Coordinates of C-alpha atoms in Angstrom, one line a residue:
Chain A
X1 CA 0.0 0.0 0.0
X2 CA 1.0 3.4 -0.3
X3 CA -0.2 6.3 1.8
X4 CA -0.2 9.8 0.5
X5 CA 1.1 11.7 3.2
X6 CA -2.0 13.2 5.1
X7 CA -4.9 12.2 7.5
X8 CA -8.1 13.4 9.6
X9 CA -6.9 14.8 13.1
X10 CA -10.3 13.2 14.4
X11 CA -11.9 9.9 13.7
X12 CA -15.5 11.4 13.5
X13 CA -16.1 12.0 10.1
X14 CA -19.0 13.6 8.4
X15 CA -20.2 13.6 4.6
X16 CA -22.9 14.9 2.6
X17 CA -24.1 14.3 -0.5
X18 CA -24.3 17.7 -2.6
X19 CA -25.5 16.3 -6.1
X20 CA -27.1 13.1 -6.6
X21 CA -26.5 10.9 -9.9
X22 CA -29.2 11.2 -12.5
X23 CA -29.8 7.6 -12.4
X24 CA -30.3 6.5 -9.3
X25 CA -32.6 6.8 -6.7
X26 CA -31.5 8.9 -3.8
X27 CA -32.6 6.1 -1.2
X28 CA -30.4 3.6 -2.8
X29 CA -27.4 5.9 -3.3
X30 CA -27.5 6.8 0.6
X31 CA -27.4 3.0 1.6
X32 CA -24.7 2.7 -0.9
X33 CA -22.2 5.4 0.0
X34 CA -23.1 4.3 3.6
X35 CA -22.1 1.4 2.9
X36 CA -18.7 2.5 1.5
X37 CA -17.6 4.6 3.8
X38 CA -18.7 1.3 6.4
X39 CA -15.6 -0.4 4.4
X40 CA -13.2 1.6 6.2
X41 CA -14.7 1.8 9.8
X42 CA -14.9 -2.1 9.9
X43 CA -10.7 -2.4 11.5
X44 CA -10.6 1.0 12.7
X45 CA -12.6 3.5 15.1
X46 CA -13.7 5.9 12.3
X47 CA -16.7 6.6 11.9
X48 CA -19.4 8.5 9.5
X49 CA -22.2 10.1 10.1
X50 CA -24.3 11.6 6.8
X51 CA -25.6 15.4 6.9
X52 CA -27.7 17.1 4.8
X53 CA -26.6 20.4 5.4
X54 CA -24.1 22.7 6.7
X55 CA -20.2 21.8 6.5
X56 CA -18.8 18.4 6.4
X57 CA -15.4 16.8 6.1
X58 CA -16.6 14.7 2.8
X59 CA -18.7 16.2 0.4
X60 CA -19.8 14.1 -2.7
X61 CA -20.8 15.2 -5.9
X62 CA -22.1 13.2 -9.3
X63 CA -21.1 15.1 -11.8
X64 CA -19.9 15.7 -15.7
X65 CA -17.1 16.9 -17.7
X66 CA -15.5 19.9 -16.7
X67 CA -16.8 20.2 -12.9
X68 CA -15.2 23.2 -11.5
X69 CA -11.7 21.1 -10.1
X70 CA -10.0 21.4 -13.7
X71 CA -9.5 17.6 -13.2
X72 CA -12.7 16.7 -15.9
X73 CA -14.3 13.8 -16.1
X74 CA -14.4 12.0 -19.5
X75 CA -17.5 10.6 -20.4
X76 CA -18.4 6.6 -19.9
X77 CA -15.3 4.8 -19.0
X78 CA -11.8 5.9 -18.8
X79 CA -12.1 7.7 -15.6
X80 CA -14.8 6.6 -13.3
X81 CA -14.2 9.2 -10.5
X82 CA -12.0 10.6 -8.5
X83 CA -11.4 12.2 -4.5
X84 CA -9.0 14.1 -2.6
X85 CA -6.5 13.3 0.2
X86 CA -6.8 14.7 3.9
X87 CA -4.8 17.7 2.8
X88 CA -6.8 18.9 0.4
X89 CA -10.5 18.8 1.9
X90 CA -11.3 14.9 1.3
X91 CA -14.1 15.5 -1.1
X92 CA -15.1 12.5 -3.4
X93 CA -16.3 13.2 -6.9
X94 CA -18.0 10.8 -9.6
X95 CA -18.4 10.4 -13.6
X96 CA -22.0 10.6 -13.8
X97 CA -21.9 9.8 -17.7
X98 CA -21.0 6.5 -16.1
X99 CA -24.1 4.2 -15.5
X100 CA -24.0 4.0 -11.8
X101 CA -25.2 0.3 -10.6
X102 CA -26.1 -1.7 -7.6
X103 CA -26.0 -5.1 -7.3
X104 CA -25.5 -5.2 -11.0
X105 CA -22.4 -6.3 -12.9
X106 CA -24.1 -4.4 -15.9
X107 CA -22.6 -0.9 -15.2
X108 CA -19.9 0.5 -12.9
X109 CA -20.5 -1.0 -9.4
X110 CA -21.2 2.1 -7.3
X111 CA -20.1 0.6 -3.8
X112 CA -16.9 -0.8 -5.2
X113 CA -15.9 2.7 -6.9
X114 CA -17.0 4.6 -3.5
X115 CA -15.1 2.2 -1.1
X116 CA -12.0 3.2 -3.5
X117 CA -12.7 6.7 -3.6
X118 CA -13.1 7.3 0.5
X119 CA -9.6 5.1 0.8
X120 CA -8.0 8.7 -1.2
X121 CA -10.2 10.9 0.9
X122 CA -9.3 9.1 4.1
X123 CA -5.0 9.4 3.0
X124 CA -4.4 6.2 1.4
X125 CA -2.8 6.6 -2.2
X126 CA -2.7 3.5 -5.2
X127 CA -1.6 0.2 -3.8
X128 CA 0.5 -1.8 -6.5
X129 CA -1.2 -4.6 -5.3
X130 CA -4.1 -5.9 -7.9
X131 CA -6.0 -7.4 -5.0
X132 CA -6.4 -4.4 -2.8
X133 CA -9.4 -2.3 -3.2
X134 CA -6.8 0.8 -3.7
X135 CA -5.3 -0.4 -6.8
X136 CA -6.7 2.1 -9.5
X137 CA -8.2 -0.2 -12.2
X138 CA -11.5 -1.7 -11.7
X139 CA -12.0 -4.9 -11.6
X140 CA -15.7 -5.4 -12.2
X141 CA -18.9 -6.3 -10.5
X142 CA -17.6 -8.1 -7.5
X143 CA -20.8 -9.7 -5.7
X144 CA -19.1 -10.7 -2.5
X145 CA -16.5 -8.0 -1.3
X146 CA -13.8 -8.2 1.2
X147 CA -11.2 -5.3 2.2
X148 CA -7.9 -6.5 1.0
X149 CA -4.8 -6.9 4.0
X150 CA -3.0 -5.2 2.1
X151 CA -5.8 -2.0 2.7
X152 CA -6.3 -3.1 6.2
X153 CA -2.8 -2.7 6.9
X154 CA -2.7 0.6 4.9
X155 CA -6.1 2.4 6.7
X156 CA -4.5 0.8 10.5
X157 CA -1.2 2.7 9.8
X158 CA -2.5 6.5 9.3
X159 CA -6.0 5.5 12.3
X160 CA -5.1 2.8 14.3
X161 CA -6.9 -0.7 15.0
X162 CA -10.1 -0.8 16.1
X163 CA -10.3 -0.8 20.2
X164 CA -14.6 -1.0 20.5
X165 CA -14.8 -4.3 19.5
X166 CA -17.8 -6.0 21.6
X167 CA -16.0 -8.2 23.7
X168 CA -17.1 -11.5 24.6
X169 CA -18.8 -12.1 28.3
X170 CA -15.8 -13.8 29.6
X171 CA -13.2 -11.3 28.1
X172 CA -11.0 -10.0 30.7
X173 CA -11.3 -6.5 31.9
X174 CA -8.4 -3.6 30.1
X175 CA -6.0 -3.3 33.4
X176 CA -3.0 -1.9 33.3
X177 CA -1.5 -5.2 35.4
X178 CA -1.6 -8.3 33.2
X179 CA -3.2 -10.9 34.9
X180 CA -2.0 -13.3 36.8
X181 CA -2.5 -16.6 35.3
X182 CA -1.1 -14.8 32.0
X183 CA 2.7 -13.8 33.4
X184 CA 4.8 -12.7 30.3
X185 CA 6.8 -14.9 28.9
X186 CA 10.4 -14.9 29.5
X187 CA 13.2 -16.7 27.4
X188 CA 14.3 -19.4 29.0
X189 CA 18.0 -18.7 27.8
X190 CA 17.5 -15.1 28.9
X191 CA 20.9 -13.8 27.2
X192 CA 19.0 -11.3 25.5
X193 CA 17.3 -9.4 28.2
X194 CA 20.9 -9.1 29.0
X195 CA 22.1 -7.9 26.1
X196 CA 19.5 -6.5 24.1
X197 CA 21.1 -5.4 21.0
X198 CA 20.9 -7.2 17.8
X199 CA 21.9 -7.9 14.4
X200 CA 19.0 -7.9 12.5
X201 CA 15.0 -8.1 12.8
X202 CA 12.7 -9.3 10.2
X203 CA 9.7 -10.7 8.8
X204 CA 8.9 -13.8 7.1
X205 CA 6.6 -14.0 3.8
X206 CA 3.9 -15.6 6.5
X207 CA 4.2 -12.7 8.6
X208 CA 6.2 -14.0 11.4
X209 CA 9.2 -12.0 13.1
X210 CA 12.6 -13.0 13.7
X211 CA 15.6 -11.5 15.6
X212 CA 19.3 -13.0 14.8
X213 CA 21.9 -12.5 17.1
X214 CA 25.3 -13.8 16.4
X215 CA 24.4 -17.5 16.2
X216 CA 21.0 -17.8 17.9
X217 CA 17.8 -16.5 16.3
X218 CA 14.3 -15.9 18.2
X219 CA 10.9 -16.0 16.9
X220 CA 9.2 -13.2 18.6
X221 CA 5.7 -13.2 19.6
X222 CA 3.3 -10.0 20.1
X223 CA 4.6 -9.1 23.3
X224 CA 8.2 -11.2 23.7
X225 CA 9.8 -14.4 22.2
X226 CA 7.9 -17.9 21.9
X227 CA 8.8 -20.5 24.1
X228 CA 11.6 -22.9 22.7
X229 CA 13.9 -20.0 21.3
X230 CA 16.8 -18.9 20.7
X231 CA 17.8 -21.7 18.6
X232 CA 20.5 -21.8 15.7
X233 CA 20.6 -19.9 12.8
X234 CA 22.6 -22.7 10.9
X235 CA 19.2 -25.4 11.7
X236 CA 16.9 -22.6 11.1
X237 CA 18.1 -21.3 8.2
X238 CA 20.6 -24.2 6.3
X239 CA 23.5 -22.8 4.7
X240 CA 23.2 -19.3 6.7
X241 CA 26.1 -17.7 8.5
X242 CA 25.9 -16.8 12.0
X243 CA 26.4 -12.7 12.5
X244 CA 24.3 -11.1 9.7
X245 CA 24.3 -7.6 8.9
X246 CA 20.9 -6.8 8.2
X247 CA 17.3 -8.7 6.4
X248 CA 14.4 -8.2 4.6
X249 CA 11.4 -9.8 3.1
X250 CA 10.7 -8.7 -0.6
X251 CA 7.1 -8.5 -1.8
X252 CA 8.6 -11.5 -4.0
X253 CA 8.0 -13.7 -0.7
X254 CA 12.0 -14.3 -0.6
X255 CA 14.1 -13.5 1.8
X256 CA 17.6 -11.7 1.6
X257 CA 20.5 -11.9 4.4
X258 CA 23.6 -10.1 3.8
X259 CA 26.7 -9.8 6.1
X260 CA 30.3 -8.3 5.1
X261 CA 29.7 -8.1 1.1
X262 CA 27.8 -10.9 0.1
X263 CA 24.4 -11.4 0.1
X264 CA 21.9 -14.9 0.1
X265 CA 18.2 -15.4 -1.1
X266 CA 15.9 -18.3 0.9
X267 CA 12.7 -18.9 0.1
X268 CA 10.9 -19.9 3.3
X269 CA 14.0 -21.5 5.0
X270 CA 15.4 -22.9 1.8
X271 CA 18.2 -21.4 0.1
X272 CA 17.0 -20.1 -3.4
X273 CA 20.0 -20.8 -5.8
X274 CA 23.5 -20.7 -5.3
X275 CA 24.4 -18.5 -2.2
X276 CA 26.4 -16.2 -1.4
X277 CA 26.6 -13.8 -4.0
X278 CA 28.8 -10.7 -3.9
X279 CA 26.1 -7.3 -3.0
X280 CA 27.8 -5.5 -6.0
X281 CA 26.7 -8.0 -8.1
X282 CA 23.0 -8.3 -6.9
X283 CA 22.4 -4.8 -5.8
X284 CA 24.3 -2.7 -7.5
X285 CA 25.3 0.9 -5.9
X286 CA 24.5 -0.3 -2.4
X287 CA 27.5 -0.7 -0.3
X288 CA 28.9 -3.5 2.1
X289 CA 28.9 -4.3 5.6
X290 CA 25.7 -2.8 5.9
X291 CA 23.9 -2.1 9.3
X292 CA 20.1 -2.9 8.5
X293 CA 17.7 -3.0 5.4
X294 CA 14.1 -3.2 4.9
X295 CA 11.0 -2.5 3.1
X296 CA 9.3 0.7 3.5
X297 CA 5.8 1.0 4.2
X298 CA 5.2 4.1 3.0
X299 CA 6.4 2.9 -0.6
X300 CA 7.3 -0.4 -0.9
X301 CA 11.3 0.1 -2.0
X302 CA 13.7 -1.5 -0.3
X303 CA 16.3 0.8 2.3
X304 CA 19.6 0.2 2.9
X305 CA 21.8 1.7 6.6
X306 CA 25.1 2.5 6.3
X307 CA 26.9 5.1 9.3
X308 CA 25.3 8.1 8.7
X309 CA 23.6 7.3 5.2
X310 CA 20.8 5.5 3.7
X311 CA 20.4 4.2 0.2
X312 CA 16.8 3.4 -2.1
X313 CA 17.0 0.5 -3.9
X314 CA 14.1 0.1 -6.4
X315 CA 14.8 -3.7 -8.8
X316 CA 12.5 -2.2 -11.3
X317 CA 14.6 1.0 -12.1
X318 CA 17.9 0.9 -14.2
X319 CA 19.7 1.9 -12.5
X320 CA 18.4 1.0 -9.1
X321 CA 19.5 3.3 -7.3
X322 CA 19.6 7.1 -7.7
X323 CA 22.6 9.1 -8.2
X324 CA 20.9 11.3 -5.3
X325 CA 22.1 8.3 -3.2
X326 CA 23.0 8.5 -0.3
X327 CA 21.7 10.3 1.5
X328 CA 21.7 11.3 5.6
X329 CA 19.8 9.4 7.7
X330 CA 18.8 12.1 9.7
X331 CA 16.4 12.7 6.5
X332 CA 14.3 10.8 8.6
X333 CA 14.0 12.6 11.5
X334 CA 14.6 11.5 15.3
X335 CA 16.6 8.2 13.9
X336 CA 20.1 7.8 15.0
X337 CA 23.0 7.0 13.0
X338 CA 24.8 3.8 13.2
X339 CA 21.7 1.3 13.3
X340 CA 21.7 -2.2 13.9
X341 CA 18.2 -2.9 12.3
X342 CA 15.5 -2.1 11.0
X343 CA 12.0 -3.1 10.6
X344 CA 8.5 -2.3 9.0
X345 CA 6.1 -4.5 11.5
X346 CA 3.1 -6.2 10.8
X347 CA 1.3 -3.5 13.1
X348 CA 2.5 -1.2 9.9
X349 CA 4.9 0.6 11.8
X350 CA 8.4 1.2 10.8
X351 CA 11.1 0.2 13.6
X352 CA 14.7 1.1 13.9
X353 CA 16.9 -0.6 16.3
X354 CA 20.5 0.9 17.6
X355 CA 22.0 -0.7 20.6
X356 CA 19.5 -1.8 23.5
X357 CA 16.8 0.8 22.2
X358 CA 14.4 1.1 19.4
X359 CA 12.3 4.2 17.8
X360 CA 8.7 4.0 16.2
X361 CA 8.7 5.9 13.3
X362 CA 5.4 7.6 12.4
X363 CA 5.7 6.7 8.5
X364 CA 2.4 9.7 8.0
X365 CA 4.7 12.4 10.0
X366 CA 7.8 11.0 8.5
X367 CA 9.5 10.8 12.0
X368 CA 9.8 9.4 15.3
X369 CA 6.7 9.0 16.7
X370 CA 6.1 10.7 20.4
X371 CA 4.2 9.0 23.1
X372 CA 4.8 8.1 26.7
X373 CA 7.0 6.8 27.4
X374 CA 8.8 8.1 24.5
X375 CA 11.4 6.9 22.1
X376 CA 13.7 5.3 22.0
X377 CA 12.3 2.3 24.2
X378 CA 14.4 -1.0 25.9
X379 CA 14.2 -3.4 23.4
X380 CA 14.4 -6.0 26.1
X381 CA 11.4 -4.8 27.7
X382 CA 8.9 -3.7 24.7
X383 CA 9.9 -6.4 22.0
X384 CA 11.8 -9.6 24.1
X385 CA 9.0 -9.5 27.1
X386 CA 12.1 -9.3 29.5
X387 CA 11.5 -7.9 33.1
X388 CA 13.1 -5.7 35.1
X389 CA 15.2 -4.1 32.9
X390 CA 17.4 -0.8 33.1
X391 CA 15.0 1.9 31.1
X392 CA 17.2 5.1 30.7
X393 CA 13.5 6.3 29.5
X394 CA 12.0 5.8 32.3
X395 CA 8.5 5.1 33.4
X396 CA 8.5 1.6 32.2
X397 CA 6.4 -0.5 35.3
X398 CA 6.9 -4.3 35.3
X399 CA 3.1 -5.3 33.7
X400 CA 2.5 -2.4 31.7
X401 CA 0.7 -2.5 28.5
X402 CA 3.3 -4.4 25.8
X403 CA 3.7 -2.1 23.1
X404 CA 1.5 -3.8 20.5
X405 CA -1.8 -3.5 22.3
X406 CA -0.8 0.4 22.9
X407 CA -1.1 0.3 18.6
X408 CA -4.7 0.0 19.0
X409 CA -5.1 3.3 20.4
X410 CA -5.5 6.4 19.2
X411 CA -1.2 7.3 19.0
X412 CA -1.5 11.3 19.9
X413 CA -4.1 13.5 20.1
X414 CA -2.5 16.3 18.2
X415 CA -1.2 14.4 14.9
Chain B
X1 CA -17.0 7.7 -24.5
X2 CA -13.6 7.8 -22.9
X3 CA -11.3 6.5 -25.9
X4 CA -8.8 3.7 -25.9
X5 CA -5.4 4.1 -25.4
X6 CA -4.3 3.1 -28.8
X7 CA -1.3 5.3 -29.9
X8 CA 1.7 7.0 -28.5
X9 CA 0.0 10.8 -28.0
X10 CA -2.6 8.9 -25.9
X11 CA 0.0 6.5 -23.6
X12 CA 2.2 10.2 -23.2
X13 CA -1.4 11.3 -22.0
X14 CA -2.4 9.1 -20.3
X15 CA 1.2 8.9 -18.3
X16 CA 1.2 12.3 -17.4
X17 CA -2.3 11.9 -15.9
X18 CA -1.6 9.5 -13.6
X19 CA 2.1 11.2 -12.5
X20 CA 4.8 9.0 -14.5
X21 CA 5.4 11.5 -16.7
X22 CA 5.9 15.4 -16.1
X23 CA 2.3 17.5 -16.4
X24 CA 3.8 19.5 -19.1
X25 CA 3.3 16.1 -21.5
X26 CA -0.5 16.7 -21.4
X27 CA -0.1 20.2 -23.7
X28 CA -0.2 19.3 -27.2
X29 CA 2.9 21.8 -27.7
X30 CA 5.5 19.7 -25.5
X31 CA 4.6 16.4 -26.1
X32 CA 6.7 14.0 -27.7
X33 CA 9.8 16.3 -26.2
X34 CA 10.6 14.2 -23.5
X35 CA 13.7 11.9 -24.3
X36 CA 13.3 8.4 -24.6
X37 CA 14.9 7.1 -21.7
X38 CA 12.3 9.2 -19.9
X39 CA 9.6 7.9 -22.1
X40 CA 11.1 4.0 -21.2
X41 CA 11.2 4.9 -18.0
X42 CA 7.6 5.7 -17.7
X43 CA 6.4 2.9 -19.5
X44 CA 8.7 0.7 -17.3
X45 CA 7.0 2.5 -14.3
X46 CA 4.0 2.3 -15.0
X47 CA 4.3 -1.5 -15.7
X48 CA 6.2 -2.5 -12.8
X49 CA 3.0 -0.7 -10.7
X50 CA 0.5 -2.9 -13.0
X51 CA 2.1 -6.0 -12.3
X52 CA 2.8 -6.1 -16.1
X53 CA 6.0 -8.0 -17.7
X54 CA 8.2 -4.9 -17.7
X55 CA 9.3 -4.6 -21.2
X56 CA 9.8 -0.8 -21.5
X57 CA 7.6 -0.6 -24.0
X58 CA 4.1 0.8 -25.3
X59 CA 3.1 -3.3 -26.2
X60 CA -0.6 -4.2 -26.5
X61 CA -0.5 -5.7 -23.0
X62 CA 0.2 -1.9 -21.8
X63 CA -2.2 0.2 -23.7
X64 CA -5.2 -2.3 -22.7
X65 CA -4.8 -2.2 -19.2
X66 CA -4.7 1.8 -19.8
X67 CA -7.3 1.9 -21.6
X68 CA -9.4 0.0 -18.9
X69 CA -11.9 2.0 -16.3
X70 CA -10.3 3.2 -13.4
X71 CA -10.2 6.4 -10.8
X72 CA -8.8 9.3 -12.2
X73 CA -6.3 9.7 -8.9
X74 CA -2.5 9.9 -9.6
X75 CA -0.6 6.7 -9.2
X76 CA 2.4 8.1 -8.1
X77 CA 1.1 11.0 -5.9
X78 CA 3.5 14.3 -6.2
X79 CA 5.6 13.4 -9.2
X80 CA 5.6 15.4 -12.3
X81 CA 4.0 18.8 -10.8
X82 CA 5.6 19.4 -7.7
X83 CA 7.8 17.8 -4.6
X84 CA 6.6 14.9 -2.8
X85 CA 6.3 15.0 1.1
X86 CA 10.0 13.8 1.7

């Protein structure tokens, strides 16, 4: 997914309709567009409320040609419709030389279209992913919709998860201490809490997380590391040397490792080819003995950490990396030279880990996020599930909320 | 109707639309003076983002999935006209 840059300060949202389309009846349009906007309040705590009057946040408009925006429309097909982000008011405006359906696959499918549109009016740009809802062409009458993951992650990143969820009877009450019978879970081998700084973080193509560390890797849950772990890279991971650099997973579903100047590619936890490969042979222009790598949320290239400097790499571009590259790393503001990883979660956060602390980065706001406690965090503590350990932050109580539940609130009240 | 995307004038259009190539490719007057590695380049964005075999060049494949419905929002938001957030 991509996200365009801006969002809503408030999660209440209101819309009105200004001009109907000629062929539909109003009724029948409101359910629809309610229905649309429903798309997006499903995994998160927006909501939308329709007005018929007075100022809104989303206004809507059905109209032809040349339409005041000097963006016109241009008759049936081609363009269906189009909206604008946070920034730039939010309001949503359709073809209405298109014939508008419901239910219908004669016709442009008016819920699908709308769902699409409020994803640009809510911040979310074109996903280059053909199965999410944001990519730009449309697919056709789709009787049975479902919002893509690759959306869900995209509308979570800029509002959060949903927190009002009905709970079930039995459902636990939110406290602040975690109960009892459910102590966290701490590595048996607890060398990490001890020395929390790593060589490299990851995720899998299935969405798990790892952390190497010289020869030992840990599969990390929500809140700490699963029972049975550390265990050795070299099992885990046949063929691997112990002491990488830096990882990533490529939309490709592959895996990359690199340490000193070679590189090698596993799928799942198979090697895929012949390994190791020198990195200025498979990624040209970026340098060796890197300090961390990943995939960027906010636009799907892959990052490179080097000192003080980070590099773009993009496969599809000849060549694939800029000759604006490097560049300073404190282009991304609030993250410290010298990193040992770094990380874009499947929370859709990006991470960055140097020594025995990590930093959120607020991908929207293009820094460091700010919350309490603030950044940078123990590692140990917020990622490992280790107790008792030194915080040079501060204010971090044994049993406090891990940091992944704290992603399904609202992350500042003045973004 | 909207037409098909069936020649070069309507690809350098329709590129320039939806931000792979500069705004300025849109006025009759300056189109076509864009080199050709920027013209590849476009083509070779725009396919990559489609999922298309990336070929660098305006094949049938291309111009129908251009010429197919879609939402008249930018693909790559703040190229061509002006600076992107970062």
């Amino acid at each position: 997914y991509a996200l365009q840059g801006s969002r809503w300060r408030v999660k209440n949202l209101t819309y009105k309709i200004s001009k109907y389309p000629k062929r539909l009846k109003r009724v029948d349009v409101d359910a629809e567009i309610g229905r649309a906007f429903a798309v997006w309040s499903e995994d998160t705590d927006l909501t939308f409320t329709r007005k018929t009057s007075g100022p809104v946040h989303i206004e809507i408009k059905f109209v032809e040609s040349e339409h005041g925006d000097g963006d016109a429309f241009d008759g049936q097909g081609g363009t269906l419709a189009h909206a604008f982000f946070p920034v730039f008011g939010g309001d949503a405006h359709f073809d209405d030389a298109e014939l508008w359906t419901i239910g219908s696959p004669r016709g442009t499918n008016l819920f699908q279209v709308a769902a699409h549109e409020f994803g640009h009016s809510l911040g979310l740009s074109h996903s280059d992913q053909s199965s999410a809802l944001m990519a730009p062409f449309y697919r056709g009458f789709e009787p049975v919709f479902k919002l893509d993951e690759d959306d869900k992650a995209a509308i979570q990143s800029l509002y959060g998860r949903k927190t009002n969820q009905l709970r079930p009877t039995n459902f636990y009450p939110p406290t602040t201490q975690r109960p009892s019978f459910s102590p966290p879970k701490v590595p048996l081998d607890d060398s990490i809490c001890k020395d929390s700084k790593v060589d490299t973080l990851f995720n899998s193509a299935q969405g798990e997380t790892y952390a190497f560390k010289g020869d030992k890797y840990y599969k990390l849950t929500t809140d700490s590391v699963e029972e049975g772990y550390p265990q050795l890279i070299s099992k885990g991971w046949p063929g691997l040397p112990s002491n990488i650099d830096a990882a990533f997973t490529y939309k490709n579903g592959k895996t990359y490792f690199f340490k000193g100047t070679q590189y090698w590619r596993y799928q799942g936890r198979q090697m895929d080819g012949v390994y190791p490969k020198e990195i200025s042979e498979g990624f040209t222009g970026i340098p060796d003995h890197l300090d961390a790598a990943m995939v960027w949320g906010g636009n799907g290239k892959i990052y490179f950490f080097k000192g003080s400097k980070f590099w773009r790499f993009d496969p599809a571009k000849r060549p694939p990396v800029k000759a604006s590259y490097p560049k300073p790393i404190s282009n991304w503001e609030g993250v410290p030279n010298n990193l040992d990883a770094a990380l874009k979660y499947t929370n859709g956060y990006t991470y960055f880990f140097k020594g025995d602390k990590y930093y959120r980065f607020h991908d929207a706001r293009f820094s460091v996020d700010t919350a309490t406690p603030p950044f940078p965090r123990p590692t140990a503590h917020w990622w490992f599930g280790c107790k008792n350990t030194p915080s040079s932050t501060g204010n971090i109580v044994e049993g406090s909320d891990s940091e992944f539940e704290q992603h399904s609130q609202i992350p500042h009240a003045d973004d | 109707q909207a037409a098909p995307v069936s020649t070069t004038t309507q690809a350098e259009i329709y590129l320039s639309q939806f931000g792979y190539l500069p705004a300025s490719a849109r006025n009759p007057a300056s189109s076509g003076l864009h080199d050709q590695q920027t013209w590849v380049s476009a083509i070779e964005e725009f396919q990559n983002f489609a999922g298309l075999n990336i070929t660098g060049e305006l094949d049938a494949e291309t111009m129908k999935l251009m010429s197919l419905p879609r939402c008249g929002v930018r693909d790559r938001v703040g190229a061509g006209e002006g600076r992107s957030k970062r």
